[in-house]
Short mmCIF file of C-alpha atoms in Angstrom, two decimals:
data_model
loop_
_atom_site.label_atom_id
_atom_site.label_comp_id
_atom_site.label_asym_id
_atom_site.label_seq_id
_atom_site.Cartn_x
_atom_site.Cartn_y
_atom_site.Cartn_z
CA MET A 989 -20.08 -34.29 60.00
CA SER A 990 -21.22 -37.81 59.31
CA ARG A 991 -19.18 -40.51 57.67
CA ARG A 992 -19.11 -40.87 53.91
CA ILE A 993 -20.14 -44.14 52.37
CA ILE A 994 -20.10 -45.38 48.80
CA VAL A 995 -23.20 -47.03 47.36
CA PRO A 996 -22.75 -48.89 44.08
CA PHE A 997 -25.57 -48.33 41.56
CA GLY A 998 -25.71 -50.78 38.64
CA PRO A 999 -24.63 -52.28 36.31
CA GLN A 1000 -27.71 -54.44 36.88
CA HIS A 1001 -30.41 -52.37 38.57
CA PRO A 1002 -34.23 -52.59 38.51
CA VAL A 1003 -34.63 -49.12 37.03
CA LEU A 1004 -31.94 -49.48 34.41
CA PRO A 1005 -32.84 -51.25 31.20
CA GLU A 1006 -29.17 -51.04 30.32
CA PRO A 1007 -26.00 -51.41 32.33
CA ILE A 1008 -24.09 -48.42 33.61
CA HIS A 1009 -22.29 -48.29 36.90
CA LEU A 1010 -22.23 -45.33 39.27
CA ASP A 1011 -20.38 -45.12 42.55
CA LEU A 1012 -22.50 -42.80 44.66
CA VAL A 1013 -20.59 -41.16 47.48
CA LEU A 1014 -23.17 -40.46 50.18
CA GLN A 1015 -23.26 -38.36 53.26
CA ASP A 1016 -26.42 -39.38 55.10
CA GLU A 1017 -29.00 -39.50 52.31
CA ARG A 1018 -27.32 -36.93 50.10
CA VAL A 1019 -25.15 -37.72 47.11
CA VAL A 1020 -21.88 -35.84 47.43
CA GLU A 1021 -20.36 -37.17 44.27
CA ALA A 1022 -21.24 -39.62 41.51
CA ILE A 1023 -18.46 -41.48 39.73
CA PRO A 1024 -19.59 -43.21 36.53
CA SER A 1025 -17.82 -46.18 35.00
CA ILE A 1026 -18.77 -47.53 31.63
CA GLY A 1027 -17.80 -50.30 29.22
CA TYR A 1028 -20.28 -53.06 30.02
CA ILE A 1029 -21.66 -53.19 26.52
CA HIS A 1030 -18.71 -52.03 24.48
CA ARG A 1031 -18.47 -54.11 21.32
CA GLY A 1032 -16.01 -52.17 19.20
CA LEU A 1033 -18.18 -52.02 16.11
CA GLU A 1034 -16.27 -49.11 14.57
CA THR A 1035 -13.48 -51.52 13.64
CA LEU A 1036 -15.91 -53.56 11.57
CA VAL A 1037 -15.38 -51.08 8.71
CA ALA A 1038 -12.29 -53.13 7.91
CA LYS A 1039 -14.41 -56.26 7.47
CA ARG A 1040 -17.55 -54.89 5.81
CA GLU A 1041 -17.73 -53.01 2.55
CA TYR A 1042 -19.03 -49.46 2.86
CA PRO A 1043 -22.59 -50.16 1.60
CA GLU A 1044 -22.87 -53.10 4.02
CA TYR A 1045 -21.66 -51.08 6.97
CA VAL A 1046 -25.04 -49.27 7.01
CA TYR A 1047 -26.41 -52.35 8.77
CA ILE A 1048 -23.71 -52.17 11.42
CA ALA A 1049 -24.22 -48.41 11.82
CA GLU A 1050 -27.94 -49.03 12.36
CA ARG A 1051 -27.18 -51.56 15.04
CA THR A 1052 -25.18 -49.06 17.07
CA CYS A 1053 -28.46 -48.49 18.83
CA GLY A 1054 -31.80 -50.20 18.52
CA ILE A 1055 -33.82 -47.16 19.55
CA CYS A 1056 -32.61 -44.53 17.11
CA SER A 1057 -31.34 -47.06 14.59
CA PHE A 1058 -32.80 -45.28 11.58
CA ILE A 1059 -31.06 -42.01 12.43
CA HIS A 1060 -27.73 -43.83 12.89
CA GLY A 1061 -28.04 -45.41 9.47
CA MET A 1062 -29.06 -42.13 7.92
CA THR A 1063 -26.21 -40.14 9.45
CA TYR A 1064 -23.68 -42.70 8.26
CA CYS A 1065 -25.18 -42.61 4.76
CA GLN A 1066 -25.07 -38.80 4.76
CA ALA A 1067 -21.37 -38.90 5.58
CA VAL A 1068 -20.55 -41.38 2.81
CA GLU A 1069 -22.76 -39.49 0.34
CA GLN A 1070 -20.94 -36.28 1.10
CA VAL A 1071 -17.56 -37.93 0.55
CA MET A 1072 -18.76 -39.39 -2.75
CA ASN A 1073 -20.58 -36.20 -3.83
CA LEU A 1074 -23.84 -38.03 -4.32
CA GLU A 1075 -26.92 -35.95 -5.01
CA VAL A 1076 -29.67 -37.75 -3.09
CA PRO A 1077 -33.13 -37.44 -4.72
CA GLU A 1078 -35.51 -35.05 -3.01
CA ARG A 1079 -38.13 -37.72 -2.33
CA ALA A 1080 -35.58 -39.85 -0.46
CA LEU A 1081 -34.67 -36.88 1.74
CA TYR A 1082 -38.32 -36.36 2.66
CA LEU A 1083 -38.76 -40.06 3.39
CA ARG A 1084 -35.72 -39.92 5.66
CA THR A 1085 -37.26 -36.97 7.46
CA ILE A 1086 -40.53 -38.79 7.96
CA TRP A 1087 -38.88 -41.93 9.30
CA SER A 1088 -36.59 -39.86 11.54
CA GLU A 1089 -39.60 -38.20 13.11
CA TYR A 1090 -41.41 -41.49 13.61
CA SER A 1091 -38.23 -42.77 15.30
CA ARG A 1092 -38.26 -39.72 17.52
CA MET A 1093 -41.88 -40.28 18.49
CA HIS A 1094 -41.24 -43.92 19.33
CA SER A 1095 -38.10 -43.06 21.27
CA HIS A 1096 -39.77 -40.28 23.26
CA LEU A 1097 -42.80 -42.43 24.08
CA LEU A 1098 -40.45 -45.20 25.19
CA TRP A 1099 -38.61 -42.75 27.40
CA LEU A 1100 -41.80 -41.26 28.82
CA GLY A 1101 -42.89 -44.77 29.78
CA LEU A 1102 -39.58 -45.61 31.44
CA PHE A 1103 -39.60 -42.27 33.22
CA ALA A 1104 -43.11 -42.90 34.56
CA ASP A 1105 -41.90 -46.33 35.71
CA ALA A 1106 -38.94 -44.77 37.51
CA ILE A 1107 -41.34 -42.48 39.35
CA GLY A 1108 -43.48 -45.51 40.21
CA PHE A 1109 -46.41 -44.53 38.00
CA GLU A 1110 -46.98 -47.88 36.35
CA ASN A 1111 -50.30 -47.04 34.75
CA LEU A 1112 -48.71 -44.18 32.81
CA PHE A 1113 -45.83 -46.47 31.77
CA MET A 1114 -48.35 -48.85 30.24
CA ALA A 1115 -50.34 -46.04 28.60
CA SER A 1116 -47.21 -44.62 26.95
CA TRP A 1117 -46.09 -48.00 25.68
CA ARG A 1118 -49.52 -48.84 24.38
CA LEU A 1119 -49.49 -45.68 22.31
CA ARG A 1120 -45.94 -46.35 21.19
CA GLU A 1121 -47.10 -49.57 19.53
CA SER A 1122 -49.12 -47.54 17.01
CA VAL A 1123 -45.92 -45.72 15.98
CA LEU A 1124 -44.09 -49.04 15.67
CA ASP A 1125 -46.92 -50.37 13.49
CA VAL A 1126 -46.33 -47.52 11.04
CA LEU A 1127 -42.58 -48.17 11.04
CA GLU A 1128 -43.14 -51.87 10.49
CA GLU A 1129 -45.62 -51.29 7.69
CA THR A 1130 -43.42 -48.82 5.82
CA THR A 1131 -39.94 -50.26 6.43
CA GLY A 1132 -40.48 -53.87 7.44
CA GLY A 1133 -38.86 -53.59 10.85
CA ARG A 1134 -40.22 -52.54 14.21
CA VAL A 1135 -37.04 -51.31 15.83
CA ILE A 1136 -34.28 -52.02 13.31
CA GLN A 1137 -35.55 -50.63 10.05
CA GLY A 1138 -32.78 -51.16 7.50
CA SER A 1139 -34.49 -48.79 5.09
CA CYS A 1140 -31.67 -46.31 4.54
CA LYS A 1141 -28.90 -46.91 2.02
CA VAL A 1142 -26.01 -44.98 0.55
CA GLY A 1143 -27.58 -42.85 -2.17
CA GLY A 1144 -31.15 -42.80 -0.93
CA VAL A 1145 -33.63 -45.13 0.69
CA ARG A 1146 -34.54 -48.73 0.05
CA ARG A 1147 -38.31 -48.45 0.02
CA ASP A 1148 -40.85 -45.88 -1.02
CA ILE A 1149 -44.02 -45.03 0.88
CA PRO A 1150 -46.93 -45.09 -1.61
CA GLY A 1151 -49.11 -41.99 -1.72
CA GLU A 1152 -52.21 -43.63 -0.25
CA THR A 1153 -50.22 -45.11 2.65
CA LEU A 1154 -48.80 -41.68 3.35
CA ASP A 1155 -52.29 -40.17 3.33
CA ARG A 1156 -53.49 -42.81 5.76
CA MET A 1157 -50.48 -42.22 8.02
CA VAL A 1158 -51.28 -38.50 8.16
CA GLY A 1159 -54.95 -39.30 8.80
CA ASP A 1160 -54.02 -41.63 11.68
CA LEU A 1161 -51.85 -38.93 13.23
CA ALA A 1162 -55.00 -37.05 14.29
CA GLY A 1163 -56.08 -39.95 16.48
CA PHE A 1164 -52.53 -40.43 17.73
CA GLU A 1165 -52.30 -36.75 18.64
CA ARG A 1166 -55.59 -36.91 20.55
CA ASP A 1167 -54.46 -39.98 22.50
CA PHE A 1168 -51.06 -38.49 23.18
CA ARG A 1169 -52.60 -35.25 24.42
CA GLU A 1170 -54.24 -37.21 27.23
CA ILE A 1171 -50.93 -38.73 28.29
CA ALA A 1172 -49.18 -35.39 27.86
CA ASN A 1173 -51.64 -33.74 30.23
CA VAL A 1174 -50.77 -36.28 32.90
CA PHE A 1175 -47.03 -35.76 32.42
CA LEU A 1176 -47.34 -31.99 32.51
CA HIS A 1177 -50.01 -31.46 35.15
CA ASP A 1178 -50.21 -34.49 37.43
CA GLU A 1179 -49.42 -33.58 41.03
CA SER A 1180 -47.41 -36.68 41.83
CA ILE A 1181 -45.21 -36.24 38.75
CA ILE A 1182 -44.62 -32.58 39.55
CA ALA A 1183 -43.76 -33.50 43.13
CA ARG A 1184 -41.15 -35.99 41.97
CA THR A 1185 -39.61 -33.88 39.20
CA ARG A 1186 -39.84 -30.15 39.95
CA GLY A 1187 -36.56 -28.80 41.28
CA VAL A 1188 -34.95 -32.26 41.08
CA GLY A 1189 -31.61 -32.59 39.30
CA VAL A 1190 -31.29 -28.96 38.31
CA LEU A 1191 -28.78 -28.15 35.58
CA SER A 1192 -28.16 -24.45 35.03
CA ARG A 1193 -27.98 -22.98 31.54
CA GLY A 1194 -24.27 -22.24 31.94
CA ASP A 1195 -23.48 -25.77 33.13
CA ALA A 1196 -25.53 -27.29 30.33
CA TYR A 1197 -23.58 -25.28 27.80
CA HIS A 1198 -20.10 -25.70 29.24
CA LEU A 1199 -20.43 -29.39 30.09
CA GLY A 1200 -21.59 -30.12 26.55
CA ALA A 1201 -25.17 -31.19 27.19
CA MET A 1202 -27.08 -32.09 24.04
CA GLY A 1203 -30.63 -32.63 22.92
CA PRO A 1204 -33.50 -32.38 25.40
CA THR A 1205 -31.00 -32.24 28.27
CA ALA A 1206 -29.61 -28.97 26.87
CA ARG A 1207 -32.97 -27.64 25.69
CA GLY A 1208 -34.50 -28.31 29.11
CA SER A 1209 -31.91 -25.91 30.52
CA GLY A 1210 -32.63 -23.18 28.01
CA VAL A 1211 -29.88 -23.93 25.47
CA ALA A 1212 -31.61 -23.88 22.09
CA ILE A 1213 -29.45 -26.37 20.21
CA ASP A 1214 -31.31 -28.45 17.68
CA LEU A 1215 -29.28 -29.98 14.86
CA ARG A 1216 -32.37 -30.28 12.69
CA LYS A 1217 -32.04 -26.54 12.23
CA THR A 1218 -28.87 -27.16 10.18
CA GLY A 1219 -31.24 -28.39 7.48
CA TYR A 1220 -29.99 -31.90 6.75
CA ALA A 1221 -32.40 -34.28 4.94
CA ALA A 1222 -35.50 -32.17 4.24
CA TYR A 1223 -35.51 -30.25 7.52
CA GLY A 1224 -34.37 -27.08 5.73
CA LYS A 1225 -37.73 -26.88 3.99
CA ILE A 1226 -39.83 -27.47 7.07
CA HIS A 1227 -40.90 -24.88 9.62
CA PHE A 1228 -40.47 -25.74 13.24
CA LYS A 1229 -39.00 -24.23 16.36
CA PRO A 1230 -36.73 -26.05 18.80
CA VAL A 1231 -38.65 -26.79 22.01
CA VAL A 1232 -36.96 -24.99 24.88
CA GLU A 1233 -37.69 -24.99 28.61
CA THR A 1234 -35.71 -22.91 31.06
CA ASP A 1235 -35.96 -24.54 34.48
CA GLY A 1236 -33.29 -27.18 33.89
CA ASP A 1237 -34.90 -29.72 36.24
CA CYS A 1238 -36.29 -33.19 35.51
CA TYR A 1239 -39.72 -31.66 34.88
CA ALA A 1240 -38.30 -29.35 32.20
CA ARG A 1241 -36.53 -32.21 30.43
CA CYS A 1242 -39.73 -34.24 30.52
CA ALA A 1243 -41.74 -31.28 29.19
CA VAL A 1244 -39.29 -30.82 26.30
CA ARG A 1245 -39.79 -34.41 25.21
CA VAL A 1246 -43.56 -34.24 25.57
CA LYS A 1247 -43.70 -31.11 23.41
CA GLU A 1248 -41.26 -32.56 20.89
CA VAL A 1249 -43.70 -35.34 20.13
CA PHE A 1250 -46.24 -32.71 19.07
CA SER A 1251 -43.56 -30.98 17.02
CA SER A 1252 -42.69 -34.31 15.36
CA ILE A 1253 -46.34 -34.84 14.44
CA ASP A 1254 -46.33 -31.41 12.83
CA ILE A 1255 -43.09 -32.11 10.94
CA VAL A 1256 -44.50 -35.37 9.54
CA ARG A 1257 -47.62 -33.52 8.38
CA GLN A 1258 -45.57 -30.83 6.65
CA ALA A 1259 -43.24 -33.36 5.05
CA ALA A 1260 -46.16 -35.45 3.81
CA ALA A 1261 -47.72 -32.35 2.27
CA LYS A 1262 -44.52 -31.24 0.54
CA ILE A 1263 -43.01 -34.56 -0.55
CA PRO A 1264 -42.33 -34.52 -4.32
CA GLU A 1265 -42.69 -37.47 -6.67
CA GLY A 1266 -39.59 -39.01 -8.17
CA GLU A 1267 -36.72 -41.41 -7.71
CA ILE A 1268 -35.81 -42.64 -4.26
CA GLU A 1269 -32.14 -43.48 -4.81
CA VAL A 1270 -29.08 -42.86 -6.96
CA LYS A 1271 -26.58 -45.63 -7.59
CA PRO A 1272 -23.22 -44.81 -6.02
CA LYS A 1273 -20.34 -45.05 -8.48
CA GLY A 1274 -16.81 -45.80 -7.36
CA ASN A 1275 -15.62 -45.82 -3.79
CA PRO A 1276 -15.43 -43.15 -1.10
CA ASN A 1277 -12.15 -41.28 -1.04
CA GLY A 1278 -11.90 -38.58 1.56
CA GLU A 1279 -13.32 -37.82 4.96
CA CYS A 1280 -16.42 -36.22 6.38
CA PHE A 1281 -18.21 -35.38 9.61
CA SER A 1282 -21.95 -35.78 9.42
CA ARG A 1283 -24.26 -34.58 12.17
CA ALA A 1284 -27.90 -35.23 12.94
CA GLU A 1285 -30.35 -34.72 15.77
CA GLN A 1286 -31.12 -37.96 17.52
CA PRO A 1287 -33.95 -38.11 20.06
CA ARG A 1288 -31.20 -37.74 22.67
CA GLY A 1289 -29.14 -35.01 21.05
CA GLU A 1290 -26.38 -34.49 18.57
CA LEU A 1291 -25.07 -37.55 16.77
CA VAL A 1292 -21.81 -37.37 14.84
CA HIS A 1293 -20.62 -39.92 12.33
CA TYR A 1294 -17.12 -39.53 10.95
CA VAL A 1295 -15.97 -41.60 7.99
CA LYS A 1296 -12.69 -41.73 6.16
CA GLY A 1297 -12.17 -43.62 2.91
CA ASP A 1298 -9.09 -44.25 0.80
CA GLY A 1299 -10.77 -45.15 -2.49
CA SER A 1300 -11.26 -48.84 -1.67
CA ARG A 1301 -14.48 -50.73 -0.89
CA HIS A 1302 -13.60 -50.63 2.80
CA LEU A 1303 -13.52 -47.44 4.81
CA VAL A 1304 -10.33 -46.72 6.73
CA ARG A 1305 -12.05 -45.35 9.78
CA SER A 1306 -15.49 -44.82 11.19
CA ARG A 1307 -16.03 -42.86 14.36
CA ILE A 1308 -19.32 -42.35 16.09
CA ARG A 1309 -19.99 -39.87 18.85
CA THR A 1310 -23.33 -40.22 20.50
CA PRO A 1311 -25.31 -37.76 22.62
CA THR A 1312 -25.41 -39.91 25.76
CA LEU A 1313 -21.65 -39.66 26.11
CA THR A 1314 -21.80 -35.87 26.14
CA ASN A 1315 -24.72 -35.97 28.55
CA ILE A 1316 -22.80 -37.95 31.19
CA PRO A 1317 -20.80 -34.96 32.56
CA PRO A 1318 -24.04 -32.94 32.98
CA LEU A 1319 -25.56 -36.00 34.69
CA VAL A 1320 -22.69 -36.18 37.19
CA LYS A 1321 -23.25 -32.48 37.87
CA MET A 1322 -27.00 -32.99 38.43
CA LEU A 1323 -26.42 -35.91 40.79
CA SER A 1324 -24.13 -34.10 43.19
CA GLY A 1325 -26.27 -32.78 46.00
CA CYS A 1326 -29.39 -34.79 45.22
CA GLU A 1327 -31.06 -37.33 47.51
CA LEU A 1328 -30.35 -41.02 47.02
CA ALA A 1329 -34.02 -41.75 46.30
CA ASP A 1330 -33.99 -39.27 43.40
CA VAL A 1331 -31.02 -40.92 41.65
CA PRO A 1332 -33.09 -43.21 39.38
CA VAL A 1333 -35.27 -40.31 38.21
CA ILE A 1334 -32.28 -38.07 37.52
CA VAL A 1335 -30.34 -40.80 35.70
CA LEU A 1336 -33.33 -41.46 33.48
CA SER A 1337 -33.95 -37.77 32.87
CA ILE A 1338 -31.02 -37.56 30.44
CA ASP A 1339 -32.50 -40.52 28.53
CA PRO A 1340 -29.33 -42.60 28.72
CA CYS A 1341 -28.79 -44.89 25.77
CA ILE A 1342 -25.85 -46.98 26.83
CA GLY A 1343 -25.97 -49.17 23.73
CA CYS A 1344 -25.23 -46.07 21.66
CA MET A 1345 -22.72 -44.62 24.02
CA GLU A 1346 -20.44 -47.64 24.26
CA ARG A 1347 -20.99 -49.06 20.80
CA MET B 561 -48.24 -76.91 35.91
CA THR B 562 -47.05 -75.96 39.34
CA HIS B 563 -46.81 -72.67 41.13
CA LEU B 564 -43.38 -72.15 39.55
CA SER B 565 -44.37 -72.30 35.92
CA LYS B 566 -47.66 -70.53 36.57
CA SER B 567 -45.90 -67.49 37.89
CA PRO B 568 -42.34 -67.34 36.65
CA TRP B 569 -40.37 -64.23 37.42
CA ILE B 570 -37.87 -63.08 34.88
CA LEU B 571 -34.64 -61.19 35.28
CA HIS B 572 -33.57 -59.25 32.21
CA TYR B 573 -29.97 -58.30 31.66
CA ASP B 574 -28.52 -56.44 28.70
CA ALA B 575 -25.12 -58.01 28.02
CA SER B 576 -23.90 -56.08 24.98
CA SER B 577 -27.05 -55.61 22.99
CA CYS B 578 -27.75 -52.65 20.74
CA ASN B 579 -31.00 -52.05 22.70
CA GLY B 580 -33.17 -53.38 19.91
CA CYS B 581 -33.91 -56.66 21.68
CA ASP B 582 -34.05 -54.95 25.08
CA ILE B 583 -36.86 -52.68 24.13
CA GLU B 584 -38.65 -55.62 22.56
CA VAL B 585 -38.30 -57.55 25.83
CA LEU B 586 -39.80 -54.56 27.60
CA ALA B 587 -42.50 -54.28 24.92
CA CYS B 588 -43.62 -57.78 25.97
CA LEU B 589 -44.70 -56.21 29.27
CA SER B 590 -46.75 -53.53 27.58
CA PRO B 591 -50.54 -53.84 27.18
CA LEU B 592 -50.42 -55.12 23.60
CA TYR B 593 -48.43 -58.26 24.43
CA ASP B 594 -48.97 -58.29 28.18
CA VAL B 595 -46.98 -61.25 29.46
CA GLU B 596 -48.34 -60.62 32.92
CA ARG B 597 -51.40 -62.57 31.83
CA PHE B 598 -49.13 -65.65 32.06
CA GLY B 599 -48.13 -64.58 35.55
CA ILE B 600 -44.75 -63.42 34.28
CA ILE B 601 -43.27 -60.55 36.23
CA ASN B 602 -40.08 -58.70 35.42
CA THR B 603 -37.97 -58.42 38.54
CA GLY B 604 -34.72 -56.64 39.14
CA ASN B 605 -33.54 -59.03 41.81
CA PRO B 606 -31.70 -62.20 40.72
CA LYS B 607 -32.69 -63.98 43.92
CA HIS B 608 -36.36 -63.60 43.00
CA ALA B 609 -35.96 -64.80 39.44
CA ASP B 610 -36.66 -68.15 37.75
CA VAL B 611 -35.88 -67.18 34.17
CA LEU B 612 -32.81 -65.24 33.09
CA VAL B 613 -33.46 -63.36 29.85
CA ILE B 614 -30.26 -62.08 28.27
CA THR B 615 -29.90 -59.89 25.22
CA GLY B 616 -26.61 -59.22 23.46
CA GLY B 617 -23.32 -61.08 23.44
CA ILE B 618 -20.65 -61.51 26.05
CA ASN B 619 -17.77 -59.05 26.20
CA GLU B 620 -14.74 -58.78 28.43
CA GLN B 621 -16.32 -56.50 31.00
CA ASN B 622 -19.73 -58.08 31.45
CA ARG B 623 -18.47 -61.68 31.60
CA GLU B 624 -18.33 -61.67 35.40
CA VAL B 625 -21.60 -59.76 35.75
CA VAL B 626 -23.50 -62.38 33.76
CA ARG B 627 -21.91 -65.27 35.63
CA ASN B 628 -22.64 -63.55 38.92
CA LEU B 629 -26.32 -63.00 38.11
CA TYR B 630 -26.69 -66.61 36.99
CA GLU B 631 -25.08 -67.97 40.14
CA GLN B 632 -27.21 -65.78 42.38
CA MET B 633 -30.43 -67.18 40.95
CA PRO B 634 -31.98 -70.05 42.92
CA ASP B 635 -32.31 -73.53 41.36
CA PRO B 636 -34.11 -74.58 39.24
CA LYS B 637 -33.48 -71.86 36.70
CA VAL B 638 -33.54 -71.45 32.93
CA VAL B 639 -31.70 -69.11 30.61
CA VAL B 640 -33.23 -67.60 27.47
CA ALA B 641 -30.85 -66.00 24.98
CA VAL B 642 -32.87 -63.37 23.12
CA GLY B 643 -31.73 -62.30 19.67
CA ILE B 644 -28.97 -63.42 17.41
CA CYS B 645 -26.25 -61.55 19.36
CA ALA B 646 -27.08 -63.46 22.54
CA SER B 647 -27.16 -66.71 20.57
CA THR B 648 -23.92 -66.42 18.61
CA GLY B 649 -22.55 -62.89 18.79
CA GLY B 650 -24.47 -61.93 15.66
CA VAL B 651 -23.22 -59.08 13.49
CA PHE B 652 -20.79 -58.14 16.25
CA ARG B 653 -19.16 -61.59 16.36
CA GLU B 654 -16.02 -60.26 14.70
CA CYS B 655 -15.67 -57.21 16.96
CA TYR B 656 -12.52 -57.25 19.06
CA ASN B 657 -14.37 -56.89 22.35
CA VAL B 658 -17.05 -59.53 21.77
CA VAL B 659 -16.35 -63.04 23.04
CA GLY B 660 -19.45 -64.68 21.56
CA GLY B 661 -22.93 -65.80 22.56
CA ILE B 662 -24.16 -66.24 26.11
CA ASP B 663 -23.50 -70.00 25.96
CA CYS B 664 -19.74 -69.44 26.16
CA ILE B 665 -20.24 -68.41 29.80
CA ILE B 666 -23.40 -70.06 31.13
CA PRO B 667 -25.66 -72.85 29.86
CA VAL B 668 -28.51 -71.61 27.66
CA ASP B 669 -31.84 -73.44 27.45
CA VAL B 670 -33.71 -71.55 24.75
CA TYR B 671 -32.38 -69.52 21.82
CA VAL B 672 -34.71 -66.88 20.38
CA PRO B 673 -33.77 -65.88 16.83
CA GLY B 674 -34.15 -62.47 15.24
CA CYS B 675 -32.44 -59.13 14.91
CA ALA B 676 -34.18 -57.60 16.66
CA ALA B 677 -36.19 -60.51 18.08
CA ARG B 678 -39.91 -59.84 17.79
CA PRO B 679 -42.03 -59.76 20.97
CA GLU B 680 -44.02 -62.77 19.69
CA SER B 681 -40.88 -64.89 19.43
CA ILE B 682 -39.62 -63.68 22.81
CA ILE B 683 -42.90 -64.71 24.46
CA ASP B 684 -42.74 -68.03 22.63
CA GLY B 685 -39.18 -68.55 23.88
CA ILE B 686 -40.11 -67.79 27.47
CA VAL B 687 -43.15 -70.08 27.34
CA ARG B 688 -40.90 -72.88 26.02
CA ALA B 689 -38.46 -72.16 28.81
CA LEU B 690 -41.25 -72.77 31.32
CA SER B 691 -41.65 -76.40 30.32
CA ILE B 692 -37.89 -76.83 30.65
CA LEU B 693 -38.15 -75.23 34.07
CA GLU B 694 -40.80 -77.77 34.95
CA GLU B 695 -38.57 -80.65 33.85
CA LYS B 696 -35.67 -79.28 35.83
CA LYS B 697 -37.84 -79.01 38.88
CA ASN B 698 -38.65 -82.70 38.72
CA MET B 699 -35.03 -83.62 38.13
CA PRO B 700 -32.95 -84.26 41.25
CA ALA B 701 -30.53 -81.37 41.30
CA PRO B 702 -27.32 -81.52 43.32
CA GLY B 703 -27.76 -79.94 46.71
CA ARG B 704 -31.53 -79.75 46.37
CA ALA B 705 -32.68 -83.36 46.18
CA THR B 706 -31.13 -84.18 49.54
CA GLN B 707 -33.16 -81.60 51.41
CA GLY B 708 -35.80 -83.21 53.54
CA GLY B 709 -39.51 -82.66 53.27
CA GLU B 710 -39.59 -82.15 49.56
CA LYS B 711 -41.51 -84.99 48.04
#
């Protein structure tokens, strides 16, 4: 039996856009154990509730993460609205759904690009990011921000999307879908991608469930958990099926995300067809008094925002639990037994968002 | 322009950013903005890098990491603080774990405003950093000016 050595991975590493540290215990080229340590980008933003009034805290909630910022803001608003018993206008709920799905498309395209880069497929990285820019253009046009939107508020949304803009967005989706189909074919059928991802980092269905995997990481292992099915925002009125793959390897997780982009396109189309006219916000009266858990499906999995108010302008407590945190134990499981050269691909396959995780 | 400012290599590190600026830094590499046309390459190795691009503020745990990366880079080098968090701490300034902007640890040459900073301003910041790099190259730096053969 050969000697065990420990190879440090991160916090600064070419494949990681964000810092996380793993101690990889190796025996020859095989990883015996992976020990994660986190905290490099912890800010402690939950305590800012004491310094910002509850309507202002939406901006902080959005800046938990710059990739799924809209969904963070929305989930926080949902929690406060539930505490205050606010009836959010139907049109605002549909707008939230549309922006959530655009966020998902931009997040998945971003991930697909990074994943291609981790495999060493630079051309595909560029192709994914080029296409992602068209999604960002829509977000910028409708909300004013490319990555931090600031369009959600307690009681509704801040901006409306005019009917003709919405029609144009739906029209443009056809071209987007055609372009994405080309990229999707490469991700799903290219030999070199299959060679790097099939059978790599396998997570069984049981492990995914018991270790608390969420989002595409869980769905890639055959666990059909999709929080959108709980029907928050306007998802209750839209028909879609959670995308599920059963192999549990990096290929399956990649396939889930590729297919979810198509599902997002479909959801936007349905929402645009069903969106009613009307108000986009209600004015909140008084202050939140009570507590609430609000959940939503981020591109990476289940996001939970907890808020507790005591009837003053400042909340007493905010607590955020993000999907990357719950996906770390499954990641450690996937890494044990893999080859050192596969570590970057496996780490990326859970779509780690450290900014979210450490807040 | 010399070989250095014609082909500067950048090292990107996420100090305690929310990711917003990070993905915009990466977006600069994508075909729409394409900083590689300026010869800029994103490297993961501090010893290869001329420009350190940092997003997010300093916190207790990454303090040493940032200092370490900076010290490992060869002279002359420039630091670009991207986004308001890297410049001052931004909205997270009052968080208990945030010390402040990057300049409380290492000297910063260019501050790029914005939350999140737009790719256009990031590119502008890096291009400005290149002329500072050029100036630094012509300045006698301690430990470098004394080496023979460099005239």
